[in-house]
XYZ file of C-alpha atoms in Angstrom:
589
model
C 1.862 4.122 -1.617
C 4.541 5.800 0.515
C 4.158 9.484 1.139
C 5.926 12.625 -0.032
C 7.754 15.054 2.269
C 5.880 18.237 3.178
C 7.411 21.718 3.085
C 8.173 24.250 5.785
C 6.123 27.268 6.783
C 8.621 30.128 7.139
C 10.355 31.648 4.136
C 13.887 30.667 5.135
C 12.975 27.031 5.453
C 11.011 27.071 2.214
C 14.109 28.289 0.377
C 16.264 25.735 2.163
C 13.982 22.881 1.280
C 13.656 24.057 -2.287
C 17.421 23.791 -2.677
C 17.347 20.352 -1.071
C 14.589 19.205 -3.386
C 16.742 20.264 -6.310
C 19.544 18.134 -4.869
C 17.092 15.282 -4.414
C 16.503 15.150 -8.143
C 20.169 14.391 -8.892
C 21.040 12.172 -5.908
C 21.626 8.591 -6.921
C 22.894 7.045 -3.693
C 20.734 5.858 -0.867
C 21.273 3.926 2.306
C 19.667 0.488 1.828
C 16.580 -0.174 3.964
C 17.058 -2.075 7.192
C 16.136 -5.721 7.554
C 12.598 -6.302 8.910
C 13.867 -9.223 11.037
C 16.428 -8.592 13.752
C 17.762 -11.345 16.034
C 19.792 -11.054 19.223
C 21.685 -14.224 18.343
C 22.164 -15.787 14.928
C 18.701 -16.368 13.484
C 17.082 -16.747 16.928
C 15.347 -14.611 19.573
C 14.008 -12.296 16.875
C 11.726 -9.323 16.368
C 9.933 -8.494 13.126
C 8.417 -5.244 11.921
C 7.458 -3.551 8.661
C 9.459 -1.103 6.571
C 7.919 1.795 8.503
C 9.130 0.438 11.840
C 5.696 0.377 13.469
C 2.495 -1.632 13.231
C -0.896 0.117 13.607
C -1.222 -0.974 17.252
C 2.491 -0.262 17.984
C 2.984 -3.884 19.045
C 6.433 -5.445 19.124
C 6.218 -8.774 17.319
C 8.607 -11.497 18.426
C 9.604 -14.904 17.102
C 11.872 -17.672 18.271
C 13.737 -18.107 14.984
C 13.970 -17.069 11.350
C 14.779 -19.405 8.447
C 16.092 -18.365 5.029
C 15.382 -21.155 2.521
C 17.166 -20.960 -0.830
C 15.083 -23.549 -2.688
C 11.695 -25.199 -2.599
C 13.341 -28.342 -1.235
C 14.738 -26.418 1.736
C 11.371 -24.729 2.202
C 9.629 -28.109 2.398
C 12.105 -29.269 5.055
C 11.557 -26.131 7.119
C 7.752 -26.351 7.001
C 7.882 -30.077 7.717
C 10.006 -29.655 10.844
C 7.825 -26.848 12.169
C 4.618 -28.761 11.454
C 5.924 -31.852 13.218
C 6.413 -29.795 16.389
C 3.127 -27.887 15.815
C 5.012 -24.628 15.689
C 3.438 -21.387 14.486
C 4.916 -19.938 11.286
C 4.713 -16.664 9.386
C 6.152 -15.622 6.045
C 8.212 -12.432 5.940
C 9.459 -10.733 2.777
C 12.705 -8.918 2.083
C 11.341 -5.382 2.574
C 8.123 -6.060 4.546
C 6.021 -3.199 3.176
C 2.642 -4.339 4.518
C 1.364 -2.040 7.251
C -0.891 -4.506 9.198
C 0.492 -7.340 11.339
C 0.500 -10.006 8.627
C 4.023 -11.147 9.542
C 3.481 -11.565 13.282
C 3.234 -15.126 14.648
C 1.437 -15.785 17.926
C 3.535 -15.738 21.071
C 7.320 -15.428 21.142
C 8.398 -18.885 19.952
C 7.082 -18.873 16.390
C 9.131 -19.355 13.240
C 9.602 -16.686 10.592
C 10.147 -18.008 7.085
C 11.886 -15.355 4.984
C 11.654 -15.429 1.186
C 14.685 -13.144 0.885
C 16.776 -15.847 -0.798
C 13.971 -17.304 -2.927
C 14.745 -14.675 -5.516
C 15.338 -16.397 -8.855
C 13.589 -16.146 -12.203
C 13.201 -19.840 -13.035
C 11.800 -19.945 -16.554
C 10.711 -17.643 -19.360
C 8.643 -19.083 -22.196
C 8.487 -16.448 -24.928
C 6.190 -18.525 -27.127
C 3.612 -19.099 -24.375
C 4.362 -15.620 -22.959
C 4.759 -16.926 -19.415
C 7.364 -16.410 -16.718
C 7.934 -18.495 -13.597
C 9.590 -16.877 -10.585
C 10.248 -17.688 -6.946
C 8.109 -15.794 -4.477
C 10.940 -13.604 -3.170
C 11.577 -12.055 -6.581
C 10.838 -8.336 -6.480
C 8.445 -6.582 -8.816
C 11.426 -4.683 -10.167
C 13.185 -7.945 -11.073
C 10.090 -9.315 -12.772
C 9.596 -6.188 -14.875
C 13.270 -6.081 -15.876
C 13.577 -9.755 -16.800
C 10.298 -9.772 -18.696
C 11.418 -6.771 -20.758
C 14.667 -8.557 -21.686
C 12.494 -11.262 -23.235
C 10.292 -8.714 -24.993
C 7.439 -9.301 -22.542
C 5.511 -7.234 -20.018
C 3.368 -7.643 -16.929
C 0.561 -5.340 -18.074
C -0.412 -3.839 -14.700
C 1.481 -3.498 -11.452
C 1.746 -1.420 -8.264
C 3.682 1.816 -8.670
C 6.266 0.913 -6.003
C 8.660 -1.762 -7.237
C 10.060 -2.704 -3.820
C 7.460 -5.447 -3.346
C 8.061 -9.172 -3.615
C 5.838 -11.348 -5.738
C 4.658 -13.360 -2.746
C 3.929 -10.233 -0.737
C 2.017 -8.387 -3.425
C -0.055 -11.472 -4.236
C -0.810 -12.150 -0.584
C -2.238 -8.664 -0.127
C -3.942 -8.209 -3.507
C -1.692 -5.353 -4.656
C -2.631 -3.648 -7.907
C -2.023 -0.836 -10.334
C -4.776 1.152 -12.025
C -6.946 -0.104 -14.884
C -10.421 -1.326 -15.726
C -9.236 -2.814 -19.008
C -8.617 -6.477 -19.773
C -8.583 -8.505 -16.573
C -7.986 -5.336 -14.593
C -5.083 -3.971 -12.590
C -4.709 -6.658 -9.882
C -1.484 -8.613 -10.372
C -3.028 -11.818 -9.013
C -5.409 -12.018 -11.951
C -2.443 -12.724 -14.265
C -1.326 -15.795 -12.288
C -1.747 -19.035 -14.235
C 0.078 -21.385 -11.877
C 1.225 -21.327 -8.277
C 3.126 -23.671 -5.946
C 2.441 -23.463 -2.208
C 4.136 -25.362 0.606
C 1.657 -26.094 3.410
C 1.530 -28.248 6.569
C 0.519 -31.897 6.132
C -0.092 -35.054 8.106
C 2.672 -37.391 9.264
C 2.025 -39.874 6.472
C 2.649 -37.057 3.966
C 5.925 -36.030 5.585
C 4.399 -33.091 7.508
C 4.584 -30.815 4.440
C 2.910 -30.805 1.054
C 3.557 -28.916 -2.176
C 0.292 -27.861 -3.776
C 0.519 -27.170 -7.523
C -2.418 -25.064 -8.672
C -3.326 -23.903 -12.154
C -6.283 -22.179 -13.769
C -8.321 -25.394 -13.710
C -8.167 -25.498 -9.891
C -10.762 -23.476 -8.019
C -8.392 -23.358 -5.058
C -6.295 -20.929 -7.084
C -8.989 -18.318 -6.413
C -8.211 -18.686 -2.715
C -4.439 -18.860 -3.118
C -4.160 -15.757 -5.340
C -4.986 -13.477 -2.373
C -4.391 -15.462 0.799
C -2.938 -13.107 3.457
C -0.262 -15.765 3.904
C -2.548 -18.126 5.856
C -2.438 -21.094 3.435
C 1.305 -21.656 3.608
C 4.403 -20.329 1.843
C 4.187 -19.446 -1.839
C 7.158 -21.126 -3.488
C 6.769 -20.338 -7.185
C 4.415 -18.309 -9.355
C 3.836 -18.398 -13.117
C 2.427 -15.283 -14.787
C 0.747 -14.843 -18.154
C 2.476 -11.863 -19.768
C 1.970 -9.765 -22.879
C 4.288 -8.556 -25.649
C 6.230 -5.480 -24.539
C 4.486 -2.283 -25.619
C 4.737 1.492 -25.386
C 2.620 3.998 -23.491
C 1.852 7.705 -23.756
C 1.346 9.771 -20.568
C -0.027 13.284 -20.105
C -1.095 14.895 -16.822
C -4.002 17.361 -16.929
C -4.997 19.615 -14.016
C -8.691 20.474 -13.530
C -11.093 21.793 -10.923
C -12.724 18.976 -8.953
C -16.245 20.344 -9.406
C -17.242 17.467 -11.694
C -14.894 14.878 -10.209
C -17.765 12.622 -9.136
C -19.004 12.298 -12.713
C -15.605 12.253 -14.386
C -14.156 9.627 -12.060
C -16.804 7.123 -13.149
C -16.023 7.478 -16.852
C -12.328 8.422 -16.926
C -11.059 4.901 -16.227
C -13.111 3.520 -19.081
C -11.571 5.993 -21.531
C -7.874 5.457 -20.712
C -6.220 2.119 -20.023
C -3.809 3.238 -17.268
C -5.807 6.169 -15.916
C -5.510 7.410 -12.346
C -6.248 10.636 -10.477
C -4.459 12.680 -7.821
C -7.159 14.520 -5.874
C -6.397 17.637 -3.802
C -9.761 18.194 -2.083
C -8.860 21.303 -0.045
C -7.521 22.987 -3.186
C -10.555 21.747 -5.122
C -8.237 20.401 -7.825
C -7.592 17.040 -9.467
C -4.738 15.813 -11.668
C -5.886 13.370 -14.352
C -3.382 10.928 -15.809
C -4.186 10.330 -19.474
C -2.233 7.154 -20.089
C -2.715 4.752 -23.006
C -0.908 2.250 -25.210
C 0.570 3.503 -28.450
C 2.120 1.602 -31.376
C 5.574 0.198 -30.668
C 7.101 2.267 -33.504
C 6.062 5.633 -32.005
C 9.172 7.594 -31.081
C 9.986 8.028 -27.383
C 12.124 6.633 -24.588
C 10.448 8.090 -21.523
C 11.130 7.133 -17.917
C 8.971 7.478 -14.789
C 11.118 7.902 -11.664
C 8.390 9.001 -9.239
C 9.778 11.849 -7.131
C 8.471 10.726 -3.697
C 10.116 7.310 -4.201
C 13.621 8.759 -4.618
C 16.318 8.998 -1.982
C 16.252 12.123 0.172
C 18.769 13.825 2.421
C 18.121 12.702 5.990
C 18.695 16.254 7.258
C 15.893 17.506 5.030
C 13.577 14.745 6.230
C 14.289 15.598 9.873
C 13.577 19.291 9.297
C 10.408 18.434 7.414
C 9.144 16.199 10.196
C 9.976 18.761 12.884
C 8.085 21.415 10.980
C 4.986 19.253 10.667
C 5.137 18.337 14.353
C 5.245 22.047 15.206
C 2.291 22.785 12.956
C 0.311 19.952 14.521
C 1.039 20.964 18.102
C 0.306 24.639 17.453
C -2.814 23.999 15.355
C -1.317 25.796 12.361
C -3.795 24.655 9.713
C -3.127 27.730 7.590
C 0.567 26.882 7.462
C -0.232 23.357 6.327
C -2.419 24.691 3.535
C 0.296 27.040 2.296
C 2.842 24.258 2.334
C 0.442 21.864 0.618
C 0.107 24.240 -2.328
C 3.874 24.452 -2.589
C 4.204 20.655 -2.440
C 1.650 20.039 -5.161
C 2.948 22.824 -7.409
C 6.522 21.531 -7.002
C 5.447 18.023 -7.920
C 3.513 19.307 -10.882
C 6.443 21.407 -12.122
C 8.718 18.365 -11.788
C 6.123 16.360 -13.749
C 6.013 13.841 -10.878
C 9.346 12.414 -12.019
C 8.552 11.895 -15.700
C 11.267 12.526 -18.279
C 11.176 12.127 -22.038
C 14.597 10.486 -22.239
C 15.586 9.480 -18.706
C 17.210 12.851 -18.025
C 14.943 15.818 -18.765
C 11.310 16.647 -19.441
C 10.760 18.358 -22.780
C 6.991 18.231 -23.014
C 3.853 16.098 -23.149
C 3.117 13.444 -24.063
C 5.843 11.340 -22.486
C 6.147 8.192 -24.599
C 8.206 5.184 -23.660
C 8.350 1.463 -23.150
C 5.966 0.070 -20.562
C 8.717 -1.362 -18.336
C 10.248 2.122 -17.915
C 6.965 3.785 -16.997
C 4.925 1.349 -14.904
C 6.758 1.277 -11.571
C 9.652 2.920 -9.717
C 11.457 3.234 -6.389
C 15.052 4.306 -6.838
C 15.515 4.974 -3.124
C 16.126 1.227 -2.897
C 19.246 1.561 -5.054
C 21.683 0.829 -2.333
C 24.954 2.551 -1.542
C 25.967 2.612 2.100
C 26.317 6.268 3.060
C 25.802 6.174 6.847
C 22.175 7.282 6.428
C 23.085 10.613 4.869
C 20.285 9.749 2.460
C 17.397 7.342 2.851
C 13.925 6.406 1.709
C 11.708 9.104 3.248
C 9.899 6.630 5.536
C 13.010 4.810 6.816
C 12.410 4.369 10.590
C 16.116 4.613 11.407
C 16.046 8.363 10.791
C 13.690 11.140 11.790
C 11.543 11.128 8.684
C 8.005 10.448 7.592
C 5.688 8.708 10.042
C 2.133 8.326 8.856
C -1.107 6.414 8.832
C -2.551 5.097 5.587
C -6.224 4.458 4.978
C -6.826 2.706 1.671
C -10.137 1.282 0.492
C -12.092 0.685 -2.703
C -15.617 1.906 -3.386
C -17.794 0.519 -6.181
C -18.177 2.587 -9.336
C -21.943 2.468 -8.837
C -21.735 4.648 -5.699
C -18.352 6.349 -5.971
C -19.860 9.627 -7.199
C -21.882 9.957 -3.995
C -18.832 9.232 -1.838
C -16.773 11.897 -3.609
C -19.604 14.403 -3.174
C -19.871 13.579 0.532
C -16.160 14.289 0.964
C -16.575 17.536 -0.934
C -19.394 18.526 1.433
C -17.102 17.956 4.421
C -14.426 20.120 2.807
C -16.921 22.884 2.098
C -17.632 23.105 5.853
C -13.964 23.956 6.435
C -11.727 24.194 3.351
C -8.574 23.756 5.450
C -9.629 20.379 6.826
C -7.777 18.180 4.314
C -4.677 20.257 3.601
C -2.765 17.722 5.685
C -3.473 15.044 3.082
C -2.118 17.242 0.328
C 1.250 17.424 2.069
C 1.397 13.729 1.137
C 0.307 14.399 -2.458
C -3.420 14.235 -1.809
C -5.662 11.232 -2.408
C -4.506 8.773 -5.055
C -7.450 7.271 -6.940
C -6.723 4.049 -8.834
C -9.085 1.859 -10.854
C -9.545 -1.802 -9.919
C -11.700 -4.426 -11.579
C -13.825 -7.181 -10.069
C -11.753 -10.316 -9.527
C -12.376 -14.045 -9.315
C -10.114 -14.197 -6.252
C -12.191 -14.989 -3.157
C -10.590 -12.097 -1.243
C -10.213 -9.875 -4.301
C -12.356 -6.952 -5.391
C -16.049 -7.796 -5.553
C -16.977 -5.209 -8.185
C -15.373 -2.627 -10.449
C -14.253 0.135 -8.134
C -11.971 3.062 -7.393
C -9.290 2.589 -4.759
C -8.724 5.658 -2.537
C -5.226 5.836 -1.061
C -5.077 8.378 1.780
C -1.856 9.161 3.678
C -1.714 11.479 6.696
C 0.336 12.494 9.712
C 0.827 10.095 12.611
C 2.197 11.265 15.937
C 5.009 9.475 17.720
C 2.812 9.880 20.818
C -0.174 7.501 20.535
C -2.220 9.825 22.774
C -1.663 12.932 20.647
C -4.505 13.775 18.220
C -3.917 15.290 14.797
C -5.377 18.379 13.198
C -8.887 17.769 11.871
C -8.969 14.323 13.431
C -12.761 14.312 13.266
C -12.875 14.922 9.506
C -10.354 12.190 8.746
C -12.158 9.717 10.995
C -15.486 10.584 9.433
C -14.227 9.978 5.901
C -12.866 6.580 6.938
C -16.019 5.528 8.760
C -18.276 6.929 6.054
C -16.487 4.813 3.452
C -16.813 1.691 5.582
C -20.287 2.076 7.045
C -22.149 4.027 4.414
C -20.483 2.795 1.221
C -19.368 -0.726 2.272
C -15.794 -0.088 1.189
C -13.341 -2.966 0.888
C -9.885 -2.583 2.463
C -6.515 -2.874 0.845
C -5.134 -5.923 2.682
C -1.595 -4.551 2.865
C -2.464 -1.142 4.281
C -4.914 0.376 6.793
C -5.483 0.604 10.501
C -7.380 -2.024 12.467
C -10.897 -0.623 12.304
C -11.022 -0.897 8.504
C -10.883 -4.693 8.868
C -13.633 -4.967 11.494
C -16.307 -7.353 10.201
C -14.894 -7.149 6.690
C -15.401 -10.827 5.773
C -19.147 -10.249 5.571
C -18.489 -8.202 2.429
C -16.878 -11.043 0.476
C -19.437 -13.295 -1.203
C -16.941 -16.178 -1.310
C -15.441 -15.560 2.111
C -16.805 -18.891 3.308
C -15.172 -20.698 0.387
C -11.851 -19.114 1.276
C -12.107 -20.390 4.845
C -12.811 -23.916 3.558
C -9.616 -23.817 1.501
C -7.703 -22.417 4.455
C -8.843 -25.305 6.621
C -7.858 -27.818 3.912
C -4.351 -26.399 3.435
C -3.576 -25.627 7.076
C -6.074 -27.432 9.345
C -3.979 -26.707 12.442
C -3.802 -22.965 11.765
C -0.005 -22.947 11.934
C 0.232 -20.087 9.424
C -2.532 -18.144 11.171
C -2.305 -15.774 14.119
C -4.714 -14.128 16.485
C -4.717 -11.073 14.223
C -5.467 -12.943 10.983
C -8.144 -14.991 12.756
C -9.782 -11.762 13.897
C -9.666 -10.278 10.390
C -11.115 -13.477 8.898
C -13.962 -13.487 11.433
C -12.757 -16.600 13.288
C -12.324 -14.744 16.593
C -13.747 -11.595 18.094
C -13.004 -8.533 15.975
C -9.860 -6.472 15.621
C -11.155 -3.712 17.892
C -8.726 -2.738 20.670
C -10.386 -0.886 23.534
C -8.012 1.418 25.360
C -7.546 5.126 25.866
C -6.507 6.635 22.571
C -7.790 3.689 20.551
C -9.644 5.792 17.990
C -6.663 8.082 17.525
C -4.715 5.074 16.250
C -7.598 3.548 14.272
C -7.929 0.645 16.674
C -11.608 1.161 17.415
C -14.723 3.010 16.354
C -15.782 5.326 19.136
C -18.887 4.747 21.218
C -20.340 6.606 24.162
C -18.501 4.383 26.632
C -15.202 4.129 24.794
C -13.510 7.486 24.820
C -10.720 8.382 22.448
C -8.530 10.249 24.906
C -10.437 12.026 27.643
C -7.216 13.096 29.317
C -6.453 15.086 26.183
C -9.940 16.550 25.933
C -11.098 14.198 23.210
C -14.470 12.466 23.245
C -16.770 10.885 20.698
C -19.604 12.589 18.882
C -22.193 11.388 16.346
C -21.073 11.407 12.745
C -22.385 14.199 10.527
C -23.547 12.225 7.513
C -24.915 9.005 8.959
C -26.418 8.115 12.337
C -24.640 4.929 13.356
C -20.975 5.898 13.341
C -19.204 8.125 15.791
C -16.031 10.055 15.190
C -13.317 11.246 17.489
C -13.359 15.000 18.044
C -11.954 17.500 20.475
C -14.450 19.041 22.853
C -14.969 22.761 22.114
C -11.890 22.831 19.897
C -11.802 22.953 16.127
C -9.534 20.189 14.844
């Protein structure tokens, strides 16, 4: 989930930003996001990035060409021609919101296949409650068109600027333990994929998979290495209403409550502010369709923001980081969270104002948002907060799921770290704390292996790869503790490199996935060095260089220093003996 702007430390700037935040609520225009693919000549000599403008290792990914098919027939021709010449290919989506290098082909001569123009809803069957869409359709389109037919995708990510192909490829999800769970891929009943083929098959093949095909369990979460998803058919539900109430509590019993809360409420989630020792519980359930209410959820951090405000915000955080002003971050974090709470996180009872809990409305108006994508060209006066073309947010995200059976212990371990220094995680709260979402075990080979809670953690990233952040050691320890002590599973569309190191060992059907991969693309044309590393087919994703741990490219060891020139070395982790975290020598960080 993208982050929220932080606030300033001195009183003048606090007042200034407060006024700007008030403006933010009523702004409707926004500069449209930039294209992820840029070419020096028409559709050739290209670079590709993500919507944040930077991959975890800061690599510049290049490709020889980009193709924009408008139909499955054109897609088949494109894949066929590339396969015939044994050319590497990668699929890129319209907005490219995945943080890892999923869209990067090997070398500089690969082909990017964009799904930007594969954006049609093909069929809606109201009797069967199914909808078939092309893979470039956005989540927002799917929700809107389903609602017109009186149907609903029951669970979805909160950010609607994702394409269907992209969110399926990375296993994106909402929050629920009910029904089949919150992962969108578990509502797929048919899928069409265009993959490389032998000469006698015309160098390209269209695979049509339905629920009777075991290969669907590989294709539902595929990281894009099986081919290009052409079409997807979803099983939907009749459109329904929901009732939402946010409740603020101390986090003293969060470990116990987190285990049971998701079982009590269908769309439950939790915002956790560990340094403030608070948690915001979202009580969110279905209600009868005849209950009065026309609520709307326009999540505040996903709205357009004045670029001037974003630049001032970023400058303030950079100053706090460089000066070690942890106290200032904590003060600002309290103002951020209280402002969000007073604005009810963007909830309104009628699309205009908030009059009180519960907020009741139709599911399609409450499940997802992202109005900063509503595009009016305004010369970047306003933008999505993370738009790389302006001085705005620049952050790392660490997102992983931990099984319900051990999640209480993980939460308590984090609380113990906070108790050692209560200011240590204020930086996370500037980005609205830790979002905890419920996910259910999936049949997908690379899906969730057990019922779990997904922890979404966003935090400051420096423009200088050698510059550490405040409380670097605490953040690194939480990440490594989740991975090494609690066997956390990564979110495939987020995270830094180290989260993916050796991860395939944690998927019981990982071997079955690789068999399907080899069947669909035996030449590895849709694979890259990075995806091979993640899937365990090459040496791991670790990058050994000065500063590697600061960027999440390696786990420190005695002979791999984080940044000795900056005074940073490795030290043993506090809560378990095997991991090491990056910490500043003789300096509290």
